[in-house]
């Protein structure tokens, strides 16, 4: 295979987006500074119950080693659904609209909350290479209602999208609530982004009786050559009138203790939003991304009444086929004797109300 400079840079951009391995940026980014804790050593964050991120050598083994089986995706796989959300949702209802990948619009108690907002065409540090969308966002950006809050889980490019956050800041000026250090990333790129950073176990009042708690998750973070694990990652527990919603944007499964601890500390949970995609090959991905079988176990561990699937079907970050996560989810549910209607995978533009 002939390698060109543009081709090599394209691979690097894709590797950053898919794995977080910091191969592209060579400048020193501003990073978090704060006191040492049980998950921060004074320079880098770590998960006391997790594992270190993969090395560059392991990335190269995955990408170029023998026997790789990367399944082709279609260039375009549009969803048949498009949502035009209401301006506000009042009362005790919660309206959840799936935007795509890990992005959601949650409307309740007069508040409009976005999760990991991502409207860009590529999940990449550059606009001309890296994983490209294969379907439009389920809500057109122009159709968004007034956004009050955005919750951003961590710094990987498919979750923290500066372009989208800048557009939101210009149009709505929402609060952006994120784990420690990601506020530095955001404000360094655009000081109009109203970023607020918090630690694991912090509970943040969002207004109108809605609150969110940052909870540990089995993952990691990086955007540049010098910032691996210099920003924190988290999942969210959102308190709503319809019950608590556990939002896991990226996580490995491990032995399930992260999910059981959330059940113990935050339960009961009305709904869990769990990732089911970007999981092959397992030797490389198992510590950072769940597969559908893991996600079914995570549902059992956290004890949520119902689950919604996400993190699949929009960006090809890893090697499985575009429809493999849904097929595997149904098989895992059947094997565990869990009704399929308890763990549903929406298409972008579809809506669930609870």
C-alpha positions as MATLAB code, in Angstrom:
seq = 'XXXXXXXXXXXXXXXXXXXXXXXXXXXXXXXXXXXXXXXXXXXXXXXXXXXXXXXXXXXXXXXXXXXXXXXXXXXXXXXXXXXXXXXXXXXXXXXXXXXXXXXXXXXXXXXXXXXXXXXXXXXXXXXXXXXXXXXXXXXXXXXXXXXXXXXXXXXXXXXXXXXXXXXXXXXXXXXXXXXXXXXXXXXXXXXXXXXXXXXXXXXXXXXXXXXXXXXXXXXXXXXXXXXXXXXXXXXXXXXXXXXXXXXXXXXXXXXXXXXXXXXXXXXXXXXXXXXXXXXXXXXXXXXXXXXXXXXXXXXXXXXXXXXXXXXXXXXXXXXXXXXXXXXXXXXXXXXXXXXXXXXXXXXXXXXXXX';
ca = [
       0.000    0.000    0.000;
       1.408    3.347   -1.046;
       1.601    5.796    1.841;
       1.200    9.509    1.206;
       1.646   12.339    3.677;
      -2.088   13.060    3.515;
      -2.891    9.380    3.977;
      -0.662    9.101    7.020;
      -2.185   12.225    8.559;
      -5.636   10.844    7.814;
      -4.772    7.639    9.682;
      -3.446    9.653   12.620;
      -6.615   11.739   12.769;
      -8.729    8.605   12.719;
      -6.620    6.970   15.428;
      -7.012    9.995   17.685;
     -10.789    9.945   17.263;
     -11.168    6.191   17.669;
      -8.746    5.541   20.507;
      -7.758    8.870   21.998;
      -4.112    7.978   21.416;
      -2.587   11.447   21.065;
      -0.703   11.301   17.770;
      -1.497   14.543   15.991;
      -1.060   17.656   18.035;
       2.520   18.549   18.905;
       1.983   21.741   20.850;
       1.538   21.936   24.605;
      -2.083   22.434   25.513;
      -3.117   24.135   28.734;
      -4.201   21.541   31.252;
      -5.774   21.174   34.675;
      -3.857   22.017   37.845;
      -5.254   21.074   41.232;
      -4.743   19.162   44.485;
      -3.790   15.499   44.619;
      -6.705   13.123   45.224;
      -7.477    9.401   45.098;
      -7.779    9.719   41.295;
      -5.369   12.591   40.508;
      -1.617   12.334   41.151;
      -0.905   16.035   40.732;
      -0.334   15.733   36.989;
      -2.662   13.071   35.574;
      -6.017   11.561   36.422;
      -6.395    7.813   36.836;
      -9.088    5.280   37.646;
      -8.076    3.364   40.795;
     -10.178    0.446   39.542;
      -9.314    0.771   35.859;
      -6.371    0.136   33.557;
      -4.013    2.475   31.684;
      -4.919    3.457   28.116;
      -3.453    1.544   25.192;
       0.054    2.270   23.966;
       1.100    3.518   20.549;
       2.584    0.086   19.823;
      -0.778   -1.542   20.501;
      -2.520    0.988   18.252;
      -0.117    0.116   15.426;
      -0.643   -3.602   16.041;
      -4.413   -3.100   15.739;
      -4.195   -0.900   12.668;
      -1.488   -2.740   10.718;
      -1.048   -6.153   12.317;
      -1.994   -9.414   10.583;
      -5.553  -10.686   10.570;
      -7.376   -7.391   10.995;
     -11.028   -7.727    9.945;
     -12.407   -4.220    9.519;
     -15.951   -4.457    8.223;
     -17.002   -1.951    5.545;
     -19.611    0.663    6.379;
     -21.865    2.393    3.865;
     -20.880    5.946    2.965;
     -24.364    7.073    3.937;
     -26.949    5.321    6.123;
     -29.659    7.888    6.788;
     -32.196    7.565    9.561;
     -35.830    7.745    8.421;
     -36.602    9.925   11.444;
     -36.214   13.658   12.064;
     -37.272   15.348   15.278;
     -38.542   18.895   15.674;
     -38.629   19.252   19.458;
     -40.993   21.541   21.335;
     -39.701   24.757   22.852;
     -40.036   23.379   26.393;
     -41.433   20.363   28.229;
     -43.098   21.156   31.531;
     -44.520   19.042   34.308;
     -43.275   15.611   35.311;
     -42.497   14.264   31.857;
     -39.042   13.749   30.389;
     -38.610   13.842   26.628;
     -35.434   12.240   25.237;
     -34.530   12.788   21.583;
     -31.654   10.824   20.074;
     -29.412   13.113   18.025;
     -26.894   10.400   17.117;
     -23.716    8.723   18.416;
     -23.645    9.862   22.087;
     -25.664   13.077   21.647;
     -29.133   13.525   23.175;
     -31.562   16.328   23.852;
     -33.291   15.866   27.206;
     -36.241   18.150   27.974;
     -37.905   18.289   31.371;
     -39.144   20.807   33.948;
     -38.727   23.648   31.462;
     -35.017   22.907   30.940;
     -33.369   21.850   27.672;
     -30.209   19.774   28.225;
     -27.816   18.443   25.597;
     -25.560   15.453   26.218;
     -22.145   15.408   24.442;
     -23.404   17.689   21.655;
     -21.855   16.714   18.322;
     -23.148   18.221   15.082;
     -19.851   18.191   13.148;
     -19.310   16.109   10.011;
     -16.211   14.397   11.425;
     -15.154   13.148   14.856;
     -11.610   14.339   14.390;
      -9.101   17.066   15.211;
      -9.131   18.051   11.524;
     -12.007   18.758    9.147;
     -10.643   16.832    6.170;
      -9.866   13.409    7.675;
     -10.967   11.035   10.410;
     -14.298    9.274   11.056;
     -17.105   10.855    9.049;
     -20.815   10.894    9.843;
     -22.899    8.429    7.878;
     -26.214   10.016    8.886;
     -27.460   13.479    9.744;
     -28.099   14.525   13.349;
     -31.622   13.561   14.367;
     -32.347   17.230   15.099;
     -31.141   19.893   12.702;
     -29.065   22.461   14.573;
     -31.444   25.194   13.362;
     -34.378   23.268   14.908;
     -32.893   23.157   18.410;
     -34.938   24.863   21.103;
     -33.214   27.228   23.513;
     -30.453   25.200   25.157;
     -29.881   25.833   28.860;
     -27.214   23.254   29.705;
     -24.779   20.973   27.910;
     -23.206   18.027   29.729;
     -19.863   16.987   28.214;
     -18.488   13.696   29.510;
     -14.815   13.821   28.471;
     -12.288   15.132   25.980;
     -12.259   12.596   23.132;
     -13.171   14.156   19.806;
     -16.428   12.249   19.319;
     -17.705   13.662   22.636;
     -16.122   17.078   23.130;
     -16.681   18.893   19.844;
     -15.408   22.467   20.018;
     -17.134   23.499   16.786;
     -20.558   22.507   18.111;
     -19.923   24.020   21.537;
     -18.897   27.304   19.903;
     -22.067   27.347   17.819;
     -24.128   26.669   20.933;
     -22.319   29.429   22.821;
     -22.992   31.914   20.029;
     -26.677   31.040   19.714;
     -27.763   30.097   23.253;
     -24.859   30.699   25.696;
     -25.685   27.586   27.748;
     -23.879   26.412   30.864;
     -21.458   23.647   29.908;
     -20.963   21.223   32.783;
     -17.975   18.901   32.417;
     -15.371   16.971   34.450;
     -12.203   18.675   35.676;
      -9.851   20.067   33.051;
     -12.194   19.949   30.084;
     -13.164   23.527   30.857;
      -9.551   24.499   30.130;
      -9.716   22.727   26.769;
     -12.935   24.528   25.868;
     -11.971   28.013   26.982;
      -8.527   27.724   25.372;
     -10.297   27.218   22.046;
     -13.211   29.631   22.599;
     -13.508   31.805   25.703;
     -17.225   32.386   25.063;
     -17.982   28.767   26.046;
     -19.399   28.962   29.582;
     -17.601   25.872   30.871;
     -17.862   24.782   34.510;
     -15.699   21.881   35.711;
     -16.463   19.452   38.528;
     -14.994   16.365   40.145;
     -16.346   12.853   40.570;
     -19.225   12.734   43.083;
     -19.969   16.467   42.774;
     -23.690   17.254   42.572;
     -24.583   20.298   40.469;
     -27.921   22.108   40.601;
     -29.076   22.900   37.061;
     -32.257   24.766   37.984;
     -35.996   24.045   38.192;
     -35.346   21.160   40.585;
     -33.013   19.337   38.163;
     -29.533   18.281   39.291;
     -26.701   16.156   37.937;
     -24.007   14.158   39.736;
     -20.630   13.280   38.183;
     -19.873    9.592   38.760;
     -16.715    7.573   38.013;
     -16.607    5.587   34.791;
     -14.067    3.158   33.329;
     -12.447    5.266   30.623;
      -9.721    7.880   30.045;
      -9.085   11.051   28.038;
      -6.668   12.776   25.643;
      -6.661   15.316   22.820;
      -2.995   16.123   22.214;
       0.525   14.814   22.446;
       1.116   16.015   26.003;
      -2.281   15.722   27.691;
      -3.073   12.025   28.120;
      -5.313   11.738   31.209;
      -4.735   15.391   32.093;
      -8.489   15.928   31.983;
     -11.072   13.895   33.848;
     -13.857   11.725   32.401;
     -17.224   10.895   33.978;
     -20.702    9.542   33.595;
     -23.767   11.467   34.756;
     -26.747   10.771   36.992;
     -29.472   13.263   36.100;
     -32.234   13.840   38.650;
     -35.597   14.446   36.960;
     -39.255   14.414   38.018;
     -39.626   11.013   36.313;
     -36.695    9.508   38.195;
     -32.928    9.369   37.874;
     -31.306    8.879   34.463;
     -27.852    7.272   34.395;
     -25.989    8.536   31.315;
     -22.865    6.576   30.367;
     -21.266    8.157   27.315;
     -18.132    5.972   27.129;
     -17.073    3.115   29.380;
     -15.480   -0.276   29.529;
     -17.179   -2.902   31.677;
     -14.346   -4.416   33.727;
     -15.932   -6.451   36.502;
     -19.028   -4.225   36.619;
     -18.197   -2.538   39.911;
     -18.585    0.995   38.518;
     -22.201    0.209   37.629;
     -22.955   -1.534   40.909;
     -21.517    1.401   42.859;
     -23.796    3.822   41.009;
     -26.761    1.612   41.881;
     -25.744    1.645   45.548;
     -25.009    5.377   45.753;
     -27.564    6.808   43.336;
     -30.337    4.252   42.919;
     -33.052    3.545   42.189;
     -32.556    4.466   38.530;
     -35.471    5.013   36.173;
     -33.419    4.845   32.977;
     -29.857    4.072   31.865;
     -28.341    5.322   28.596;
     -25.567    2.856   27.766;
     -23.013    2.610   24.931;
     -23.107   -0.523   22.740;
     -20.729    0.338   19.865;
     -17.043    0.838   18.955;
     -15.908   -2.429   20.544;
     -13.914   -4.515   18.017;
     -11.314   -5.929   18.240;
     -11.995   -6.939   21.810;
      -8.332   -7.389   22.784;
      -7.851   -3.690   22.106;
     -11.213   -2.145   23.021;
     -12.525   -4.113   25.986;
     -10.998   -1.821   28.619;
     -12.440    1.375   27.163;
     -15.653    0.427   25.300;
     -18.410   -2.030   26.170;
     -19.829   -4.446   23.642;
     -23.573   -5.225   23.711;
     -23.120   -8.222   26.048;
     -21.237   -5.974   28.464;
     -23.994   -3.373   28.209;
     -26.660   -5.944   29.128;
     -24.579   -6.909   32.172;
     -24.185   -3.219   33.026;
     -27.974   -2.823   32.947;
     -28.322   -5.693   35.405;
     -25.611   -4.232   37.629;
     -27.040   -0.705   37.772;
     -30.606   -1.977   38.149;
     -32.266    0.628   35.930;
     -35.867   -0.056   34.986;
     -35.141    0.533   31.304;
     -32.176    1.279   29.033;
     -31.505    3.128   25.803;
     -28.531    2.281   23.578;
     -26.195    4.773   21.955;
     -22.605    5.225   20.690;
     -23.189    3.217   17.510;
     -24.256    3.612   13.904;
     -23.007    7.147   13.161;
     -19.168    7.169   13.143;
     -17.079    4.131   12.254;
     -14.497    4.275   15.026;
     -13.612    0.582   15.172;
     -13.890   -2.656   13.190;
     -17.417   -4.042   13.641;
     -20.108   -3.667   10.964;
     -22.605   -0.818   11.233;
     -25.479   -3.156   12.162;
     -23.447   -5.517   14.375;
     -24.172   -3.723   17.690;
     -27.950   -3.959   17.276;
     -27.823   -7.612   16.211;
     -25.522   -8.437   19.126;
     -27.701   -6.472   21.568;
     -30.781   -8.499   20.664;
     -28.815  -11.741   21.002;
     -27.418  -10.702   24.397;
     -30.866   -9.702   25.673;
     -32.361  -12.993   24.525;
     -29.549  -14.974   26.145;
     -30.010  -13.087   29.423;
     -33.799  -13.491   29.161;
     -34.274   -9.734   29.286;
     -37.219   -8.446   27.214;
     -35.991   -6.528   24.179;
     -38.336   -3.669   25.000;
     -36.377   -3.082   28.230;
     -33.210   -2.110   26.286;
     -34.047   -0.196   23.117;
     -31.821    1.214   20.381;
     -33.365    4.314   18.816;
     -32.392    5.741   15.451;
     -31.361    9.407   15.182;
     -34.483   11.517   15.287;
     -36.507    9.088   17.380;
     -37.984   10.142   20.722;
     -38.822    8.440   24.011;
     -40.960    9.999   26.731;
     -40.998    8.791   30.333;
];
